Structure formats: structure tokens, C-alpha cells
């Protein structure tokens, strides 16, 4: 009997790496507005929704922006970001991630996505994973973003499992907090490792955590 019946994967920072594209797109709009932005600030945007990311960027501005202005800035950033995502292809899915996903699937586990991103389906298409997962819960079906557990709770519902039957895989502290708040165990990569139920150094370690 496997330790978990399902695995819910965060997308950015876990299955693929879009950080550099988020950075380039936010940098372009911040430069245009004359707002200071660097990679340290970009690190704070990991796992955070688009509008919450914009609020973090605007902390460096003395100006007040209207809701309409904020929406226009976020749309401009997203247009640049989606253009940059065209650089991604199935070559950006590592063999380690591909083989681990297949091993979990072959062990009979349900596999779902739990991502804050509204571009999830597009990114999965770029990676050649559009038909791979049993369910996708993302920025398009939630009203509250991480650290609220909604994205994971809905993913578990979509695959018909209870939170305690699922493992959440995350790279961001906000994501691990969301998992904890929803009653999920978590496996953390990078900065998330310190806060998660299981600290992972490599994605392939998931096999040992989940199977058997
Ligand atoms: P979008 P994840 C998150 O994805 C990213 O980590 C975060 O940097 C981004 O702001 C957020 O998605 C929203 O993305 O603008 O595409 O809707 O880590 O939850 O998979
Ligand atoms: Mg992430």
C-alpha cells in the first residue's frame, strides 16, 4: 500500500522554471514605470498571485495607482510573459521530472496540479504535458491564493481524495503554509524544504516518499 494515494504538484519551481520569464516581464514594466526592481524582489513573488505580486512591486513607488491602472500593468506584464513562454518546449521538462512522474503514475497514484498561475494550461502545453494530469486546479478556479489552501483543497476534490491521502509538492513557503492549512503533508524543494513535512534535495526523492 502506498503512503499516499495522490500527489498535487505546484508548477512553477517544481515541474518547470519560469522565474527568469516572470523576472524579465516584471522588470520591463517596472522600468517603464521608473520603479526599482531586482532579483531579490523577484524571489518574493514565488507562488504569489499576479495581482499580489504587483502590490509587492508597487511597494517601491510613492505613487498611488487606481485599480484600472493596476489591471493595465498586470495585463501588460502578462502579455510580455506569455510571449517569453514561447521559448519553452518539451526540452524544458527534465528527464528526472518526466521519469519520476511516470513512476508515480505506474504505482497507481492520482496526479494533479495545484498552481497559482492563470497560465498553467499554456505552460503544460509548452512542456507537452497537457493531457498528463488527472486534474488541474490553478489560478483560474480559485478566489483566494496561497497561503490559503483553496487551490490544493480543490485539486484533492477534483481527484476524489481527502487531504490526508495526498502529498503536496512545493518550492515556496506560501505553498507549504497553504498545504499545512488544508491538512496536507508536503514535500519541499529549495526554500520550501525547511518548512515542509519532507525536505527534498531532488525531485526524484518523491518516489521514496510516496511509493511502498
Ligand atoms: P500568473 P506556482 C505562481 O505559480 C508563480 O510562482 C508566481 O511567481 C506567479 O506570480 C503566480 O504563479 C501567478 O502566475 O501570472 O501566470 O497567473 O508556483 O503557484 O505554480
Ligand atoms: Mg512554485
PDB file of C-alpha atoms in Angstrom, residues 108-196:
ATOM      1  CA  UNK A 108      -1.252   3.797  -9.325  1.00  0.00           C
ATOM      2  CA  UNK A 109      -1.188   7.292  -7.858  1.00  0.00           C
ATOM      3  CA  UNK A 110      -3.543  10.086  -8.922  1.00  0.00           C
ATOM      4  CA  UNK A 111      -1.568  13.122 -10.072  1.00  0.00           C
ATOM      5  CA  UNK A 112      -2.866  16.712 -10.041  1.00  0.00           C
ATOM      6  CA  UNK A 113      -1.630  20.273 -10.451  1.00  0.00           C
ATOM      7  CA  UNK A 114      -2.138  22.913  -7.732  1.00  0.00           C
ATOM      8  CA  UNK A 115      -0.723  26.177  -9.097  1.00  0.00           C
ATOM      9  CA  UNK A 116      -1.491  29.874  -8.521  1.00  0.00           C
ATOM     10  CA  UNK A 117      -0.797  30.558 -12.186  1.00  0.00           C
ATOM     11  CA  UNK A 118      -3.534  31.530 -14.635  1.00  0.00           C
ATOM     12  CA  UNK A 119      -1.154  30.402 -17.385  1.00  0.00           C
ATOM     13  CA  UNK A 120      -0.997  26.795 -16.146  1.00  0.00           C
ATOM     14  CA  UNK A 121      -2.636  25.177 -19.193  1.00  0.00           C
ATOM     15  CA  UNK A 122      -0.439  27.135 -21.584  1.00  0.00           C
ATOM     16  CA  UNK A 123       2.721  26.156 -19.678  1.00  0.00           C
ATOM     17  CA  UNK A 124       1.668  22.479 -19.593  1.00  0.00           C
ATOM     18  CA  UNK A 125       1.108  22.635 -23.361  1.00  0.00           C
ATOM     19  CA  UNK A 126       4.572  24.116 -23.871  1.00  0.00           C
ATOM     20  CA  UNK A 127       6.031  21.209 -21.817  1.00  0.00           C
ATOM     21  CA  UNK A 128       3.989  18.591 -23.698  1.00  0.00           C
ATOM     22  CA  UNK A 129       2.099  17.660 -20.505  1.00  0.00           C
ATOM     23  CA  UNK A 130      -1.354  18.971 -21.469  1.00  0.00           C
ATOM     24  CA  UNK A 131      -3.009  15.524 -21.239  1.00  0.00           C
ATOM     25  CA  UNK A 132      -0.896  14.004 -18.483  1.00  0.00           C
ATOM     26  CA  UNK A 133      -2.558  15.008 -15.193  1.00  0.00           C
ATOM     27  CA  UNK A 134      -5.785  13.645 -13.715  1.00  0.00           C
ATOM     28  CA  UNK A 135      -6.856  17.157 -12.685  1.00  0.00           C
ATOM     29  CA  UNK A 136      -5.729  20.769 -12.803  1.00  0.00           C
ATOM     30  CA  UNK A 137      -6.508  23.281 -10.074  1.00  0.00           C
ATOM     31  CA  UNK A 138      -4.990  26.683 -10.848  1.00  0.00           C
ATOM     32  CA  UNK A 139      -5.372  30.452 -10.760  1.00  0.00           C
ATOM     33  CA  UNK A 140      -8.475  30.213 -12.948  1.00  0.00           C
ATOM     34  CA  UNK A 141     -10.607  28.245 -10.454  1.00  0.00           C
ATOM     35  CA  UNK A 142      -9.682  29.889  -7.153  1.00  0.00           C
ATOM     36  CA  UNK A 143     -10.777  33.056  -5.368  1.00  0.00           C
ATOM     37  CA  UNK A 144      -8.062  33.017  -2.676  1.00  0.00           C
ATOM     38  CA  UNK A 145      -4.359  32.488  -3.362  1.00  0.00           C
ATOM     39  CA  UNK A 146      -1.663  30.658  -1.364  1.00  0.00           C
ATOM     40  CA  UNK A 147      -1.117  30.624   1.646  1.00  0.00           C
ATOM     41  CA  UNK A 148      -4.875  29.944   1.569  1.00  0.00           C
ATOM     42  CA  UNK A 149      -5.318  26.178   0.937  1.00  0.00           C
ATOM     43  CA  UNK A 150      -8.121  26.580  -1.646  1.00  0.00           C
ATOM     44  CA  UNK A 151      -6.034  25.611  -4.703  1.00  0.00           C
ATOM     45  CA  UNK A 152      -4.997  22.313  -3.058  1.00  0.00           C
ATOM     46  CA  UNK A 153      -8.382  21.570  -1.487  1.00  0.00           C
ATOM     47  CA  UNK A 154      -9.983  21.881  -4.923  1.00  0.00           C
ATOM     48  CA  UNK A 155      -7.265  19.727  -6.538  1.00  0.00           C
ATOM     49  CA  UNK A 156      -7.955  16.961  -3.971  1.00  0.00           C
ATOM     50  CA  UNK A 157     -11.698  17.234  -4.651  1.00  0.00           C
ATOM     51  CA  UNK A 158     -11.082  17.001  -8.405  1.00  0.00           C
ATOM     52  CA  UNK A 159      -9.215  13.678  -7.944  1.00  0.00           C
ATOM     53  CA  UNK A 160     -11.712  12.410  -5.348  1.00  0.00           C
ATOM     54  CA  UNK A 161      -9.277  12.155  -2.424  1.00  0.00           C
ATOM     55  CA  UNK A 162      -9.156  13.570   1.115  1.00  0.00           C
ATOM     56  CA  UNK A 163      -6.274  15.927   2.043  1.00  0.00           C
ATOM     57  CA  UNK A 164      -4.653  13.305   4.288  1.00  0.00           C
ATOM     58  CA  UNK A 165      -4.465  10.911   1.318  1.00  0.00           C
ATOM     59  CA  UNK A 166      -2.476  13.440  -0.777  1.00  0.00           C
ATOM     60  CA  UNK A 167       1.031  14.848  -0.742  1.00  0.00           C
ATOM     61  CA  UNK A 168       1.624  18.439  -1.925  1.00  0.00           C
ATOM     62  CA  UNK A 169       4.945  19.230  -3.641  1.00  0.00           C
ATOM     63  CA  UNK A 170       6.076  22.861  -3.339  1.00  0.00           C
ATOM     64  CA  UNK A 171       9.030  25.213  -3.812  1.00  0.00           C
ATOM     65  CA  UNK A 172       7.574  28.231  -1.961  1.00  0.00           C
ATOM     66  CA  UNK A 173       6.970  28.886   1.733  1.00  0.00           C
ATOM     67  CA  UNK A 174       3.494  30.279   0.943  1.00  0.00           C
ATOM     68  CA  UNK A 175       2.694  26.965  -0.761  1.00  0.00           C
ATOM     69  CA  UNK A 176       3.830  24.834   2.176  1.00  0.00           C
ATOM     70  CA  UNK A 177       1.766  27.025   4.518  1.00  0.00           C
ATOM     71  CA  UNK A 178      -1.232  26.526   2.229  1.00  0.00           C
ATOM     72  CA  UNK A 179      -0.742  22.750   2.311  1.00  0.00           C
ATOM     73  CA  UNK A 180      -0.486  22.738   6.118  1.00  0.00           C
ATOM     74  CA  UNK A 181      -3.599  24.918   6.466  1.00  0.00           C
ATOM     75  CA  UNK A 182      -5.527  22.444   4.289  1.00  0.00           C
ATOM     76  CA  UNK A 183      -4.439  19.361   6.258  1.00  0.00           C
ATOM     77  CA  UNK A 184      -1.979  18.092   3.614  1.00  0.00           C
ATOM     78  CA  UNK A 185       1.505  16.689   4.145  1.00  0.00           C
ATOM     79  CA  UNK A 186       4.056  18.434   1.949  1.00  0.00           C
ATOM     80  CA  UNK A 187       7.395  17.794   0.277  1.00  0.00           C
ATOM     81  CA  UNK A 188       9.528  20.899  -0.159  1.00  0.00           C
ATOM     82  CA  UNK A 189      12.244  21.818  -2.632  1.00  0.00           C
ATOM     83  CA  UNK A 190      14.598  24.794  -2.255  1.00  0.00           C
ATOM     84  CA  UNK A 191      13.427  27.390   0.274  1.00  0.00           C
ATOM     85  CA  UNK A 192      10.286  25.318   0.979  1.00  0.00           C
ATOM     86  CA  UNK A 193      12.345  22.367   2.268  1.00  0.00           C
ATOM     87  CA  UNK A 194      12.801  23.975   5.705  1.00  0.00           C
ATOM     88  CA  UNK A 195       9.058  24.226   6.310  1.00  0.00           C
ATOM     89  CA  UNK A 196       7.687  21.048   4.703  1.00  0.00           C
TER      90      UNK A 196
END
